[in-house]
mmCIF file with all atom_site columns, C-alpha atoms and ligand atoms in Angstrom:
data_model
loop_
_atom_site.group_PDB
_atom_site.id
_atom_site.type_symbol
_atom_site.label_atom_id
_atom_site.label_alt_id
_atom_site.label_comp_id
_atom_site.label_asym_id
_atom_site.label_entity_id
_atom_site.label_seq_id
_atom_site.pdbx_PDB_ins_code
_atom_site.Cartn_x
_atom_site.Cartn_y
_atom_site.Cartn_z
_atom_site.occupancy
_atom_site.B_iso_or_equiv
_atom_site.pdbx_formal_charge
_atom_site.auth_seq_id
_atom_site.auth_comp_id
_atom_site.auth_asym_id
_atom_site.auth_atom_id
_atom_site.pdbx_PDB_model_num
ATOM   1   C  CA  . UNK L 1 1   ? 17.934 59.475 -56.697 1.00 0.00 ? 1   UNK L CA  1
ATOM   2   C  CA  . UNK L 1 2   ? 15.931 57.373 -54.282 1.00 0.00 ? 2   UNK L CA  1
ATOM   3   C  CA  . UNK L 1 3   ? 15.781 53.670 -54.942 1.00 0.00 ? 3   UNK L CA  1
ATOM   4   C  CA  . UNK L 1 4   ? 12.078 52.960 -54.358 1.00 0.00 ? 4   UNK L CA  1
ATOM   5   C  CA  . UNK L 1 5   ? 12.761 49.356 -53.354 1.00 0.00 ? 5   UNK L CA  1
ATOM   6   C  CA  . UNK L 1 6   ? 15.203 50.441 -50.687 1.00 0.00 ? 6   UNK L CA  1
ATOM   7   C  CA  . UNK L 1 7   ? 12.846 53.201 -49.605 1.00 0.00 ? 7   UNK L CA  1
ATOM   8   C  CA  . UNK L 1 8   ? 10.013 50.703 -49.115 1.00 0.00 ? 8   UNK L CA  1
ATOM   9   C  CA  . UNK L 1 9   ? 12.198 48.288 -47.244 1.00 0.00 ? 9   UNK L CA  1
ATOM   10  C  CA  . UNK L 1 10  ? 13.297 50.987 -44.827 1.00 0.00 ? 10  UNK L CA  1
ATOM   11  C  CA  . UNK L 1 11  ? 9.953  52.699 -44.341 1.00 0.00 ? 11  UNK L CA  1
ATOM   12  C  CA  . UNK L 1 12  ? 7.361  49.947 -44.295 1.00 0.00 ? 12  UNK L CA  1
ATOM   13  C  CA  . UNK L 1 13  ? 6.740  47.334 -41.661 1.00 0.00 ? 13  UNK L CA  1
ATOM   14  C  CA  . UNK L 1 14  ? 5.992  44.098 -43.476 1.00 0.00 ? 14  UNK L CA  1
ATOM   15  C  CA  . UNK L 1 15  ? 3.496  43.009 -40.798 1.00 0.00 ? 15  UNK L CA  1
ATOM   16  C  CA  . UNK L 1 16  ? 1.656  46.289 -41.154 1.00 0.00 ? 16  UNK L CA  1
ATOM   17  C  CA  . UNK L 1 17  ? 1.519  45.804 -44.918 1.00 0.00 ? 17  UNK L CA  1
ATOM   18  C  CA  . UNK L 1 18  ? 0.219  42.258 -44.473 1.00 0.00 ? 18  UNK L CA  1
ATOM   19  C  CA  . UNK L 1 19  ? -2.498 43.390 -42.051 1.00 0.00 ? 19  UNK L CA  1
ATOM   20  C  CA  . UNK L 1 20  ? -3.498 46.326 -44.212 1.00 0.00 ? 20  UNK L CA  1
ATOM   21  C  CA  . UNK L 1 21  ? -4.154 43.944 -47.087 1.00 0.00 ? 21  UNK L CA  1
ATOM   22  C  CA  . UNK L 1 22  ? -6.200 41.502 -45.059 1.00 0.00 ? 22  UNK L CA  1
ATOM   23  C  CA  . UNK L 1 23  ? -3.781 38.965 -43.628 1.00 0.00 ? 23  UNK L CA  1
ATOM   24  C  CA  . UNK L 1 24  ? -4.290 38.054 -40.007 1.00 0.00 ? 24  UNK L CA  1
ATOM   25  C  CA  . UNK L 1 25  ? -0.940 38.297 -38.294 1.00 0.00 ? 25  UNK L CA  1
ATOM   26  C  CA  . UNK L 1 26  ? -1.094 36.691 -34.862 1.00 0.00 ? 26  UNK L CA  1
ATOM   27  C  CA  . UNK L 1 27  ? 0.868  37.585 -31.754 1.00 0.00 ? 27  UNK L CA  1
ATOM   28  C  CA  . UNK L 1 28  ? 3.566  35.112 -32.742 1.00 0.00 ? 28  UNK L CA  1
ATOM   29  C  CA  . UNK L 1 29  ? 4.142  37.185 -35.885 1.00 0.00 ? 29  UNK L CA  1
ATOM   30  C  CA  . UNK L 1 30  ? 2.648  34.498 -38.084 1.00 0.00 ? 30  UNK L CA  1
ATOM   31  C  CA  . UNK L 1 31  ? -0.075 34.418 -40.720 1.00 0.00 ? 31  UNK L CA  1
ATOM   32  C  CA  . UNK L 1 32  ? -1.659 31.946 -43.102 1.00 0.00 ? 32  UNK L CA  1
ATOM   33  C  CA  . UNK L 1 33  ? 0.623  31.368 -46.072 1.00 0.00 ? 33  UNK L CA  1
ATOM   34  C  CA  . UNK L 1 34  ? -0.452 32.801 -49.429 1.00 0.00 ? 34  UNK L CA  1
ATOM   35  C  CA  . UNK L 1 35  ? 1.711  30.384 -51.348 1.00 0.00 ? 35  UNK L CA  1
ATOM   36  C  CA  . UNK L 1 36  ? 0.201  27.089 -50.277 1.00 0.00 ? 36  UNK L CA  1
ATOM   37  C  CA  . UNK L 1 37  ? -3.111 25.879 -48.812 1.00 0.00 ? 37  UNK L CA  1
ATOM   38  C  CA  . UNK L 1 38  ? -2.355 26.702 -45.215 1.00 0.00 ? 38  UNK L CA  1
ATOM   39  C  CA  . UNK L 1 39  ? -4.593 25.792 -42.273 1.00 0.00 ? 39  UNK L CA  1
ATOM   40  C  CA  . UNK L 1 40  ? -2.210 26.743 -39.468 1.00 0.00 ? 40  UNK L CA  1
ATOM   41  C  CA  . UNK L 1 41  ? -0.290 29.996 -39.786 1.00 0.00 ? 41  UNK L CA  1
ATOM   42  C  CA  . UNK L 1 42  ? 3.067  28.993 -41.280 1.00 0.00 ? 42  UNK L CA  1
ATOM   43  C  CA  . UNK L 1 43  ? 4.131  32.323 -42.656 1.00 0.00 ? 43  UNK L CA  1
ATOM   44  C  CA  . UNK L 1 44  ? 6.527  33.949 -40.250 1.00 0.00 ? 44  UNK L CA  1
ATOM   45  C  CA  . UNK L 1 45  ? 7.635  37.595 -40.317 1.00 0.00 ? 45  UNK L CA  1
ATOM   46  C  CA  . UNK L 1 46  ? 11.087 38.647 -39.327 1.00 0.00 ? 46  UNK L CA  1
ATOM   47  C  CA  . UNK L 1 47  ? 13.333 41.590 -40.127 1.00 0.00 ? 47  UNK L CA  1
ATOM   48  C  CA  . UNK L 1 48  ? 11.192 42.875 -42.964 1.00 0.00 ? 48  UNK L CA  1
ATOM   49  C  CA  . UNK L 1 49  ? 10.837 39.514 -44.663 1.00 0.00 ? 49  UNK L CA  1
ATOM   50  C  CA  . UNK L 1 50  ? 8.439  36.623 -44.592 1.00 0.00 ? 50  UNK L CA  1
ATOM   51  C  CA  . UNK L 1 51  ? 9.258  32.976 -44.723 1.00 0.00 ? 51  UNK L CA  1
ATOM   52  C  CA  . UNK L 1 52  ? 6.932  29.975 -44.812 1.00 0.00 ? 52  UNK L CA  1
ATOM   53  C  CA  . UNK L 1 53  ? 8.118  27.014 -42.821 1.00 0.00 ? 53  UNK L CA  1
ATOM   54  C  CA  . UNK L 1 54  ? 5.792  24.665 -44.682 1.00 0.00 ? 54  UNK L CA  1
ATOM   55  C  CA  . UNK L 1 55  ? 6.421  25.465 -48.350 1.00 0.00 ? 55  UNK L CA  1
ATOM   56  C  CA  . UNK L 1 56  ? 9.608  27.524 -48.147 1.00 0.00 ? 56  UNK L CA  1
ATOM   57  C  CA  . UNK L 1 57  ? 8.209  30.674 -49.747 1.00 0.00 ? 57  UNK L CA  1
ATOM   58  C  CA  . UNK L 1 58  ? 10.111 33.799 -48.770 1.00 0.00 ? 58  UNK L CA  1
ATOM   59  C  CA  . UNK L 1 59  ? 10.264 37.436 -49.772 1.00 0.00 ? 59  UNK L CA  1
ATOM   60  C  CA  . UNK L 1 60  ? 9.454  41.009 -48.870 1.00 0.00 ? 60  UNK L CA  1
ATOM   61  C  CA  . UNK L 1 61  ? 6.356  43.202 -48.517 1.00 0.00 ? 61  UNK L CA  1
ATOM   62  C  CA  . UNK L 1 62  ? 6.612  43.765 -52.238 1.00 0.00 ? 62  UNK L CA  1
ATOM   63  C  CA  . UNK L 1 63  ? 6.213  40.056 -52.949 1.00 0.00 ? 63  UNK L CA  1
ATOM   64  C  CA  . UNK L 1 64  ? 3.086  39.993 -50.789 1.00 0.00 ? 64  UNK L CA  1
ATOM   65  C  CA  . UNK L 1 65  ? 1.542  42.822 -52.797 1.00 0.00 ? 65  UNK L CA  1
ATOM   66  C  CA  . UNK L 1 66  ? 2.540  41.187 -56.081 1.00 0.00 ? 66  UNK L CA  1
ATOM   67  C  CA  . UNK L 1 67  ? 0.956  37.939 -54.975 1.00 0.00 ? 67  UNK L CA  1
ATOM   68  C  CA  . UNK L 1 68  ? -2.237 39.394 -53.501 1.00 0.00 ? 68  UNK L CA  1
ATOM   69  C  CA  . UNK L 1 69  ? -2.984 41.759 -56.359 1.00 0.00 ? 69  UNK L CA  1
ATOM   70  C  CA  . UNK L 1 70  ? -1.256 39.958 -59.213 1.00 0.00 ? 70  UNK L CA  1
ATOM   71  C  CA  . UNK L 1 71  ? 0.962  42.936 -59.996 1.00 0.00 ? 71  UNK L CA  1
ATOM   72  C  CA  . UNK L 1 72  ? 4.364  43.507 -61.544 1.00 0.00 ? 72  UNK L CA  1
ATOM   73  C  CA  . UNK L 1 73  ? 7.107  44.734 -59.169 1.00 0.00 ? 73  UNK L CA  1
ATOM   74  C  CA  . UNK L 1 74  ? 6.900  48.359 -60.269 1.00 0.00 ? 74  UNK L CA  1
ATOM   75  C  CA  . UNK L 1 75  ? 3.102  48.356 -60.069 1.00 0.00 ? 75  UNK L CA  1
ATOM   76  C  CA  . UNK L 1 76  ? 3.368  46.956 -56.554 1.00 0.00 ? 76  UNK L CA  1
ATOM   77  C  CA  . UNK L 1 77  ? 5.751  49.732 -55.579 1.00 0.00 ? 77  UNK L CA  1
ATOM   78  C  CA  . UNK L 1 78  ? 3.261  52.257 -56.909 1.00 0.00 ? 78  UNK L CA  1
ATOM   79  C  CA  . UNK L 1 79  ? 0.450  50.648 -54.947 1.00 0.00 ? 79  UNK L CA  1
ATOM   80  C  CA  . UNK L 1 80  ? 2.435  50.701 -51.699 1.00 0.00 ? 80  UNK L CA  1
ATOM   81  C  CA  . UNK L 1 81  ? 3.452  54.264 -52.453 1.00 0.00 ? 81  UNK L CA  1
ATOM   82  C  CA  . UNK L 1 82  ? -0.200 55.295 -52.843 1.00 0.00 ? 82  UNK L CA  1
ATOM   83  C  CA  . UNK L 1 83  ? -1.669 53.221 -49.994 1.00 0.00 ? 83  UNK L CA  1
ATOM   84  C  CA  . UNK L 1 84  ? 0.980  54.108 -47.423 1.00 0.00 ? 84  UNK L CA  1
ATOM   85  C  CA  . UNK L 1 85  ? 1.715  57.649 -48.575 1.00 0.00 ? 85  UNK L CA  1
ATOM   86  C  CA  . UNK L 1 86  ? 5.415  57.061 -49.111 1.00 0.00 ? 86  UNK L CA  1
ATOM   87  C  CA  . UNK L 1 87  ? 5.771  60.147 -51.258 1.00 0.00 ? 87  UNK L CA  1
ATOM   88  C  CA  . UNK L 1 88  ? 7.779  58.547 -54.037 1.00 0.00 ? 88  UNK L CA  1
ATOM   89  C  CA  . UNK L 1 89  ? 7.595  60.461 -57.294 1.00 0.00 ? 89  UNK L CA  1
ATOM   90  C  CA  . UNK L 1 90  ? 7.218  58.287 -60.349 1.00 0.00 ? 90  UNK L CA  1
ATOM   91  C  CA  . UNK L 1 91  ? 6.908  61.185 -62.740 1.00 0.00 ? 91  UNK L CA  1
ATOM   92  C  CA  . UNK L 1 92  ? 10.652 61.541 -62.672 1.00 0.00 ? 92  UNK L CA  1
ATOM   93  C  CA  . UNK L 1 93  ? 13.019 59.690 -64.902 1.00 0.00 ? 93  UNK L CA  1
ATOM   94  C  CA  . UNK L 1 94  ? 13.400 56.628 -62.735 1.00 0.00 ? 94  UNK L CA  1
ATOM   95  C  CA  . UNK L 1 95  ? 13.255 53.618 -65.026 1.00 0.00 ? 95  UNK L CA  1
ATOM   96  C  CA  . UNK L 1 96  ? 14.289 50.646 -62.971 1.00 0.00 ? 96  UNK L CA  1
ATOM   97  C  CA  . UNK L 1 97  ? 15.199 47.268 -64.311 1.00 0.00 ? 97  UNK L CA  1
ATOM   98  C  CA  . UNK L 1 98  ? 12.713 45.868 -61.838 1.00 0.00 ? 98  UNK L CA  1
ATOM   99  C  CA  . UNK L 1 99  ? 13.527 42.192 -62.193 1.00 0.00 ? 99  UNK L CA  1
ATOM   100 C  CA  . UNK L 1 100 ? 17.225 42.817 -61.717 1.00 0.00 ? 100 UNK L CA  1
ATOM   101 C  CA  . UNK L 1 101 ? 16.775 45.153 -58.755 1.00 0.00 ? 101 UNK L CA  1
ATOM   102 C  CA  . UNK L 1 102 ? 14.399 42.766 -57.082 1.00 0.00 ? 102 UNK L CA  1
ATOM   103 C  CA  . UNK L 1 103 ? 16.724 39.838 -57.519 1.00 0.00 ? 103 UNK L CA  1
ATOM   104 C  CA  . UNK L 1 104 ? 19.628 41.843 -56.104 1.00 0.00 ? 104 UNK L CA  1
ATOM   105 C  CA  . UNK L 1 105 ? 17.476 42.945 -53.195 1.00 0.00 ? 105 UNK L CA  1
ATOM   106 C  CA  . UNK L 1 106 ? 16.352 39.384 -52.613 1.00 0.00 ? 106 UNK L CA  1
ATOM   107 C  CA  . UNK L 1 107 ? 19.905 38.073 -52.478 1.00 0.00 ? 107 UNK L CA  1
ATOM   108 C  CA  . UNK L 1 108 ? 20.971 40.848 -50.159 1.00 0.00 ? 108 UNK L CA  1
ATOM   109 C  CA  . UNK L 1 109 ? 18.071 40.222 -47.819 1.00 0.00 ? 109 UNK L CA  1
ATOM   110 C  CA  . UNK L 1 110 ? 18.521 36.475 -47.837 1.00 0.00 ? 110 UNK L CA  1
ATOM   111 C  CA  . UNK L 1 111 ? 22.150 36.846 -46.888 1.00 0.00 ? 111 UNK L CA  1
ATOM   112 C  CA  . UNK L 1 112 ? 21.224 39.231 -44.107 1.00 0.00 ? 112 UNK L CA  1
ATOM   113 C  CA  . UNK L 1 113 ? 18.352 37.106 -42.813 1.00 0.00 ? 113 UNK L CA  1
ATOM   114 C  CA  . UNK L 1 114 ? 20.482 34.007 -42.455 1.00 0.00 ? 114 UNK L CA  1
ATOM   115 C  CA  . UNK L 1 115 ? 23.740 35.512 -41.324 1.00 0.00 ? 115 UNK L CA  1
ATOM   116 C  CA  . UNK L 1 116 ? 22.692 35.980 -37.721 1.00 0.00 ? 116 UNK L CA  1
HETATM 117 ZN ZN1 . LIG C 2 .   ? 3.608  28.269 -47.509 1.00 0.00 ? 201 LIG C ZN1 1
#
């Protein structure tokens, strides 16, 4: 069975997600931070993650959707699935422990992002 979080990570470009939902990503791959009152773009996109050099916020496309639309993780997955036509089927029996999966994903990504 497909892990929707993994599926999203592999199939969506975080900058494209950010732009689609109204963030202005400049040619330096930066945008205004959603997590603090930002006047210069501090939010930087790299390898499918964002990181703010001013306030330290970091995460994935999913976190951006959760923040922008005030949604739970699974609801955010469903929104991305609908808006980007990912073709994930939520009528099946997939019942994720969303908090746990997200935390695992976060740790994995953090390790990856800072290991090279
Ligand atoms: Zn910030």
